[in-house]
CSV table of C-alpha atoms in Angstrom, one decimal:
chain,number,residue,atom,x,y,z
A,1,UNK,CA,126.4,-35.3,56.3
A,2,UNK,CA,123.1,-35.3,54.5
A,3,UNK,CA,120.5,-38.0,53.9
A,4,UNK,CA,117.6,-38.7,52.5
A,5,UNK,CA,113.9,-38.9,54.9
A,6,UNK,CA,113.5,-42.7,54.1
A,7,UNK,CA,117.0,-44.3,54.9
A,8,UNK,CA,117.8,-44.4,51.2
A,9,UNK,CA,121.8,-44.7,50.6
A,10,UNK,CA,123.6,-40.8,49.6
A,11,UNK,CA,126.9,-41.1,48.6
A,12,UNK,CA,127.0,-44.7,48.6
A,13,UNK,CA,126.6,-44.5,52.4
A,14,UNK,CA,123.2,-45.9,53.7
A,15,UNK,CA,121.8,-43.2,56.2
A,16,UNK,CA,121.9,-45.9,59.4
A,17,UNK,CA,119.5,-45.6,62.3
A,18,UNK,CA,121.1,-44.3,65.7
A,19,UNK,CA,120.4,-45.9,69.0
A,20,UNK,CA,120.8,-45.0,72.8
A,21,UNK,CA,124.2,-44.6,72.5
A,22,UNK,CA,124.4,-42.2,69.8
A,23,UNK,CA,122.0,-39.9,71.3
A,24,UNK,CA,123.8,-40.2,74.7
A,25,UNK,CA,127.0,-38.9,72.7
A,26,UNK,CA,125.1,-35.8,71.0
A,27,UNK,CA,123.7,-34.7,74.5
A,28,UNK,CA,127.4,-34.8,76.0
A,29,UNK,CA,128.0,-32.7,73.1
A,30,UNK,CA,125.2,-30.0,73.2
A,31,UNK,CA,126.1,-30.2,77.2
A,32,UNK,CA,129.8,-29.2,75.9
A,33,UNK,CA,128.4,-26.1,73.6
A,34,UNK,CA,126.0,-25.0,76.7
A,35,UNK,CA,129.1,-24.8,79.1
A,36,UNK,CA,130.9,-22.8,76.1
A,37,UNK,CA,127.8,-20.5,75.7
A,38,UNK,CA,127.3,-21.5,72.3
A,39,UNK,CA,124.0,-21.9,72.8
A,40,UNK,CA,121.4,-20.7,75.5
A,41,UNK,CA,119.0,-22.9,77.7
A,42,UNK,CA,116.0,-22.4,75.4
A,43,UNK,CA,117.9,-23.5,72.4
A,44,UNK,CA,119.7,-26.5,74.2
A,45,UNK,CA,116.6,-27.6,75.1
A,46,UNK,CA,115.5,-27.5,71.7
A,47,UNK,CA,118.3,-29.3,70.3
A,48,UNK,CA,118.0,-32.1,73.0
A,49,UNK,CA,114.3,-33.0,72.1
A,50,UNK,CA,115.5,-32.9,68.7
A,51,UNK,CA,118.5,-35.4,69.3
A,52,UNK,CA,115.8,-37.5,71.2
A,53,UNK,CA,113.4,-37.3,68.1
A,54,UNK,CA,116.0,-38.4,65.9
A,55,UNK,CA,115.9,-41.7,64.4
A,56,UNK,CA,118.8,-41.7,61.5
A,57,UNK,CA,122.4,-40.3,61.6
A,58,UNK,CA,122.0,-37.6,59.1
A,59,UNK,CA,118.4,-36.6,61.6
A,60,UNK,CA,120.9,-36.1,64.1
A,61,UNK,CA,123.7,-34.5,62.5
A,62,UNK,CA,121.4,-31.9,61.3
A,63,UNK,CA,121.1,-30.7,65.3
A,64,UNK,CA,125.5,-29.7,65.1
A,65,UNK,CA,124.9,-28.0,61.5
A,66,UNK,CA,125.9,-24.8,62.4
A,67,UNK,CA,128.0,-25.6,65.3
A,68,UNK,CA,131.7,-26.3,65.7
A,69,UNK,CA,133.3,-29.3,67.6
A,70,UNK,CA,132.3,-31.4,69.7
A,71,UNK,CA,129.9,-33.7,67.7
A,72,UNK,CA,128.2,-37.0,68.8
A,73,UNK,CA,130.9,-39.8,68.1
A,74,UNK,CA,128.9,-42.2,65.8
A,75,UNK,CA,130.2,-45.6,65.1
A,76,UNK,CA,131.8,-46.0,61.7
A,77,UNK,CA,129.4,-47.5,59.5
A,78,UNK,CA,130.1,-51.3,58.4
A,79,UNK,CA,132.4,-51.5,55.6
A,80,UNK,CA,130.7,-52.0,52.0
A,81,UNK,CA,131.7,-56.0,51.8
A,82,UNK,CA,135.2,-56.5,49.7
A,83,UNK,CA,135.2,-57.4,46.6
A,84,UNK,CA,136.1,-61.2,47.1
A,85,UNK,CA,139.7,-62.9,46.9
A,86,UNK,CA,140.8,-64.3,43.4
A,87,UNK,CA,140.8,-67.9,44.2
A,88,UNK,CA,143.0,-70.3,42.4
A,89,UNK,CA,141.3,-72.2,39.9
A,90,UNK,CA,140.1,-75.4,41.3
A,91,UNK,CA,142.6,-78.5,40.6
A,92,UNK,CA,140.3,-80.5,38.1
A,93,UNK,CA,140.7,-76.9,35.8
A,94,UNK,CA,144.6,-77.4,36.2
A,95,UNK,CA,144.7,-80.8,35.5
A,96,UNK,CA,141.8,-80.4,32.1
A,97,UNK,CA,144.6,-77.8,31.2
A,98,UNK,CA,147.6,-80.2,31.6
A,99,UNK,CA,145.5,-82.8,29.6
A,100,UNK,CA,144.5,-81.3,26.8
A,101,UNK,CA,148.1,-79.3,26.5
A,102,UNK,CA,150.1,-82.5,26.6
A,103,UNK,CA,147.9,-84.7,25.5
A,104,UNK,CA,147.2,-82.6,22.2
A,105,UNK,CA,150.7,-82.5,21.4
A,106,UNK,CA,151.3,-86.3,22.0
A,107,UNK,CA,148.1,-86.7,19.6
A,108,UNK,CA,149.8,-84.7,17.1
A,109,UNK,CA,152.8,-86.2,17.1
A,110,UNK,CA,151.2,-89.5,16.9
A,111,UNK,CA,149.0,-88.5,14.4
A,112,UNK,CA,152.2,-87.3,11.9
A,113,UNK,CA,154.1,-90.6,12.9
A,114,UNK,CA,151.9,-93.5,13.1
A,115,UNK,CA,148.8,-92.0,11.1
A,116,UNK,CA,146.7,-92.6,14.1
A,117,UNK,CA,144.5,-88.9,14.1
A,118,UNK,CA,142.3,-90.9,16.5
A,119,UNK,CA,144.3,-90.3,19.4
A,120,UNK,CA,143.3,-86.4,18.9
A,121,UNK,CA,140.0,-87.9,20.5
A,122,UNK,CA,141.7,-89.5,24.0
A,123,UNK,CA,142.4,-86.2,25.8
A,124,UNK,CA,139.8,-84.5,24.5
A,125,UNK,CA,137.7,-87.4,26.1
A,126,UNK,CA,139.6,-87.7,29.2
A,127,UNK,CA,138.9,-84.2,30.0
A,128,UNK,CA,135.3,-84.2,29.4
A,129,UNK,CA,135.4,-87.2,31.6
A,130,UNK,CA,137.5,-85.4,34.3
A,131,UNK,CA,134.9,-82.4,34.4
A,132,UNK,CA,131.8,-84.9,34.6
A,133,UNK,CA,133.4,-86.5,37.5
A,134,UNK,CA,134.0,-83.4,39.2
A,135,UNK,CA,130.1,-82.2,38.6
A,136,UNK,CA,129.0,-85.8,40.0
A,137,UNK,CA,131.4,-85.6,43.0
A,138,UNK,CA,130.5,-82.0,43.6
A,139,UNK,CA,126.6,-82.4,43.4
A,140,UNK,CA,126.8,-85.2,45.9
A,141,UNK,CA,128.8,-83.4,48.1
A,142,UNK,CA,126.3,-80.5,47.7
A,143,UNK,CA,128.9,-77.9,47.3
A,144,UNK,CA,127.4,-74.9,45.5
A,145,UNK,CA,130.0,-72.4,46.4
A,146,UNK,CA,132.8,-73.9,43.9
A,147,UNK,CA,133.6,-72.9,40.9
A,148,UNK,CA,133.1,-76.3,39.3
A,149,UNK,CA,129.5,-76.5,39.9
A,150,UNK,CA,128.8,-73.5,37.2
A,151,UNK,CA,126.8,-74.8,34.3
A,152,UNK,CA,128.4,-74.3,30.8
A,153,UNK,CA,125.7,-70.8,30.2
A,154,UNK,CA,127.8,-69.4,33.5
A,155,UNK,CA,130.9,-69.5,31.1
């Protein structure tokens, strides 16, 4: 695992800072390598000093680059936030679609049968009124996370 010196993400994973638990784990791993005679006492001391100086995971793992396991046990990096789950459309959206769909059908029938073409304006006006009332209600609640609080530019 290699990282940049300034903690910038490498391969999409940030080079996280380490603390005492990570350093303790690294010292235990170095102790195991000393016992297995992979390191002589001088090399062991040099690597322990490097562990003490390490600030990030990549700096710590560089100490173990030429050694087999065991390596220090590092906690898993926090996963990137998952994509937000798809939310059901707000009830006002469903009501507006239903009003437009059924209202326009009824208005067209009324237009052909009775010549009342003005009826086409009714479902549109009702839908616009419903959206306006929902906007006012949402603004009064202070709810900014609701999709009904989007401006026309957001659509």
